[in-house]
Short mmCIF file of C-alpha atoms in Angstrom, two decimals:
data_model
loop_
_atom_site.label_atom_id
_atom_site.label_comp_id
_atom_site.label_asym_id
_atom_site.label_seq_id
_atom_site.Cartn_x
_atom_site.Cartn_y
_atom_site.Cartn_z
CA MET A 1 -12.18 15.24 8.48
CA PRO A 2 -8.80 16.76 7.59
CA SER A 3 -5.81 15.41 9.40
CA SER A 4 -2.64 17.27 10.25
CA ALA A 5 -0.68 14.00 10.16
CA ARG A 6 1.20 13.25 6.97
CA ILE A 7 1.38 9.61 5.98
CA ASP A 8 4.85 8.49 4.88
CA SER A 9 5.67 5.51 2.65
CA THR A 10 6.00 3.17 5.66
CA ASP A 11 2.57 4.18 6.97
CA ALA A 12 1.15 3.76 3.46
CA ARG A 13 2.58 0.21 3.16
CA LEU A 14 1.08 -0.64 6.54
CA LEU A 15 -2.32 0.84 5.65
CA LEU A 16 -2.32 -0.92 2.29
CA ALA A 17 -1.71 -4.24 4.06
CA LEU A 18 -4.52 -3.41 6.47
CA THR A 19 -6.85 -2.46 3.61
CA GLU A 20 -6.11 -5.69 1.77
CA HIS A 21 -6.40 -7.82 4.96
CA PRO A 22 -8.57 -5.93 7.48
CA ARG A 23 -8.72 -8.86 9.93
CA ALA A 24 -4.97 -9.41 10.01
CA THR A 25 -3.18 -9.44 13.33
CA ALA A 26 -0.36 -7.02 14.09
CA VAL A 27 2.11 -9.87 13.46
CA ALA A 28 0.55 -10.63 10.05
CA LEU A 29 0.51 -6.94 9.13
CA ALA A 30 4.15 -6.64 10.16
CA ASP A 31 5.04 -9.56 7.92
CA ARG A 32 3.08 -8.18 4.94
CA ALA A 33 4.48 -4.65 5.32
CA GLY A 34 8.04 -5.75 6.15
CA LEU A 35 7.97 -4.13 9.60
CA SER A 36 8.36 -5.25 13.20
CA ARG A 37 5.25 -5.95 15.29
CA ASN A 38 6.16 -3.11 17.67
CA THR A 39 6.51 -0.69 14.74
CA VAL A 40 3.10 -1.74 13.42
CA GLN A 41 1.42 -1.26 16.79
CA SER A 42 3.13 2.09 17.37
CA ARG A 43 2.33 3.45 13.92
CA LEU A 44 -1.30 2.30 14.02
CA ALA A 45 -1.74 3.96 17.41
CA THR A 46 -0.23 7.19 16.06
CA LEU A 47 -2.41 7.09 12.93
CA GLU A 48 -5.53 6.62 15.07
CA ARG A 49 -4.53 9.35 17.53
CA THR A 50 -3.94 11.88 14.73
CA ASP A 51 -7.20 10.94 12.93
CA ALA A 52 -5.29 9.81 9.85
CA LEU A 53 -6.90 6.39 10.38
CA SER A 54 -10.54 6.10 11.30
CA SER A 55 -12.71 3.06 11.90
CA PHE A 56 -12.10 -0.01 9.77
CA GLU A 57 -15.65 -1.21 10.28
CA HIS A 58 -17.06 -3.51 7.65
CA ARG A 59 -19.33 -1.80 5.16
CA VAL A 60 -22.85 -3.13 5.35
CA ASN A 61 -24.82 -2.81 2.13
CA PRO A 62 -27.97 -0.80 3.01
CA ALA A 63 -29.95 -2.95 0.56
CA ALA A 64 -29.32 -5.93 2.86
CA LEU A 65 -31.13 -3.95 5.57
CA GLY A 66 -34.10 -3.22 3.29
CA TYR A 67 -32.85 0.14 1.90
CA PRO A 68 -32.20 -0.51 -1.81
CA LEU A 69 -32.61 3.12 -2.95
CA ALA A 70 -29.79 5.63 -2.53
CA ALA A 71 -29.96 9.33 -3.26
CA PHE A 72 -27.98 12.50 -2.81
CA VAL A 73 -29.78 15.55 -1.51
CA THR A 74 -28.19 18.96 -1.97
CA VAL A 75 -29.25 21.37 0.73
CA ARG A 76 -29.13 25.15 0.96
CA VAL A 77 -28.94 26.29 4.57
CA ALA A 78 -29.30 29.53 6.51
CA GLN A 79 -25.62 29.83 7.46
CA ARG A 80 -26.24 30.86 11.03
CA LEU A 81 -28.09 27.57 11.59
CA LEU A 82 -25.58 25.25 9.92
CA ASP A 83 -24.59 23.43 13.13
CA GLU A 84 -28.23 22.90 14.12
CA VAL A 85 -29.05 21.56 10.65
CA ALA A 86 -26.10 19.15 10.83
CA THR A 87 -27.28 17.91 14.24
CA ALA A 88 -30.83 17.40 12.92
CA LEU A 89 -29.52 15.52 9.88
CA ALA A 90 -27.47 13.24 12.12
CA ALA A 91 -30.70 12.31 13.93
CA ILE A 92 -32.25 10.91 10.72
CA GLY A 93 -31.33 7.23 10.48
CA GLU A 94 -31.53 7.17 6.68
CA VAL A 95 -28.80 9.82 6.43
CA LEU A 96 -25.50 8.01 5.85
CA GLN A 97 -23.13 10.95 5.28
CA VAL A 98 -23.20 14.73 5.15
CA TYR A 99 -20.57 16.88 3.43
CA GLY A 100 -20.19 20.65 3.63
CA LEU A 101 -19.80 22.15 0.16
CA SER A 102 -18.75 25.35 -1.54
CA GLY A 103 -20.90 26.72 -4.34
CA ASP A 104 -24.65 27.03 -4.72
CA SER A 105 -25.47 24.27 -2.22
CA ASP A 106 -24.18 24.12 1.32
CA LEU A 107 -24.52 20.41 2.05
CA LEU A 108 -24.46 17.13 0.17
CA VAL A 109 -26.47 14.51 2.04
CA HIS A 110 -26.22 10.80 1.18
CA VAL A 111 -29.49 9.06 2.07
CA VAL A 112 -31.01 5.62 1.62
CA ALA A 113 -34.66 4.58 1.41
CA THR A 114 -36.83 1.48 1.27
CA ASP A 115 -38.75 2.73 -1.79
CA ALA A 116 -39.80 5.92 -3.59
CA GLU A 117 -42.40 6.78 -0.94
CA ASP A 118 -39.81 6.38 1.82
CA LEU A 119 -37.37 8.60 -0.10
CA TYR A 120 -40.11 11.23 -0.47
CA ARG A 121 -40.73 11.07 3.30
CA THR A 122 -37.01 11.34 4.12
CA ALA A 123 -36.52 14.26 1.70
CA GLY A 124 -39.49 15.95 3.35
CA ARG A 125 -37.95 15.48 6.79
CA ILE A 126 -34.77 17.14 5.54
CA LEU A 127 -36.70 20.02 4.00
CA GLY A 128 -38.63 20.44 7.26
CA ILE A 129 -35.49 21.06 9.34
CA THR A 130 -35.35 24.60 10.67
CA GLY A 131 -32.64 26.41 8.73
CA VAL A 132 -33.02 24.37 5.52
CA GLU A 133 -34.00 26.75 2.75
CA ARG A 134 -34.06 24.48 -0.30
CA THR A 135 -33.27 20.90 -1.31
CA THR A 136 -32.74 19.02 -4.54
CA THR A 137 -32.81 15.23 -4.63
CA ALA A 138 -30.97 13.07 -7.15
CA LEU A 139 -31.64 9.33 -7.19
CA VAL A 140 -28.60 7.06 -7.57
CA MET A 141 -29.23 4.91 -10.62
CA ARG A 142 -26.03 2.84 -10.39
CA GLN A 143 -22.76 3.00 -8.49
CA LEU A 144 -19.91 2.98 -10.97
CA VAL A 145 -16.87 3.25 -8.67
CA ASP A 146 -17.03 2.16 -5.03
CA TYR A 147 -15.19 4.07 -2.30
CA ARG A 148 -11.53 3.16 -2.50
CA ILE A 149 -8.26 4.33 -1.04
CA SER A 150 -5.87 1.62 -2.28
CA PRO A 151 -4.69 3.51 -5.41
CA LEU A 152 -3.60 6.46 -3.26
CA LEU A 153 -1.98 4.18 -0.67
CA LYS A 154 -0.06 2.38 -3.43
CA ARG A 155 1.19 5.72 -4.74
CA ALA A 156 2.18 6.88 -1.24
CA ALA A 157 3.89 3.57 -0.47
CA VAL A 158 6.49 4.22 -3.15
CA ASP A 159 9.59 5.56 -1.47
CA LYS A 160 10.05 9.17 -2.61
CA HIS A 161 13.75 8.65 -3.21
CA GLN A 162 13.11 5.64 -5.49
CA HIS A 163 10.43 7.62 -7.33
CA ARG A 164 12.83 10.50 -8.04
CA THR A 165 15.60 8.26 -9.32
CA ALA A 166 13.18 6.33 -11.57
CA ASN A 167 12.16 9.55 -13.38
#
């Protein structure tokens, strides 16, 4: 979800501290980021309010829940039914994420399954949604880079003035 809020170097330092220590208190975050507790609380509240910061829930590995297979399903949709398709996809428990795309496919759907038969069933449920015209399923063989934001936060945490004078 795009955010209109722009994260400055102070916000980035705070978010980096939060990423590295997600259970830290406001006092601990203030210490790590070199800020006051009130500044930390105020900035976190602003970041949440502007949707620059979403949930910091712990990531549960789907395999631990009995879903060791992951796949990406590209979906072509009748455009007038896009919202209805998205709602139907959200109702399928095995659907973890859905992205709107440009290009030949309209949606990229991240799904998990217990086994090949379960993946076949889930892909069939997706194909059976009114408005879905075509799907293609690609099985994830191995995850090579996990979701990460720290490299971007580290870059943003560098004060722009220091960065200019260092070049």
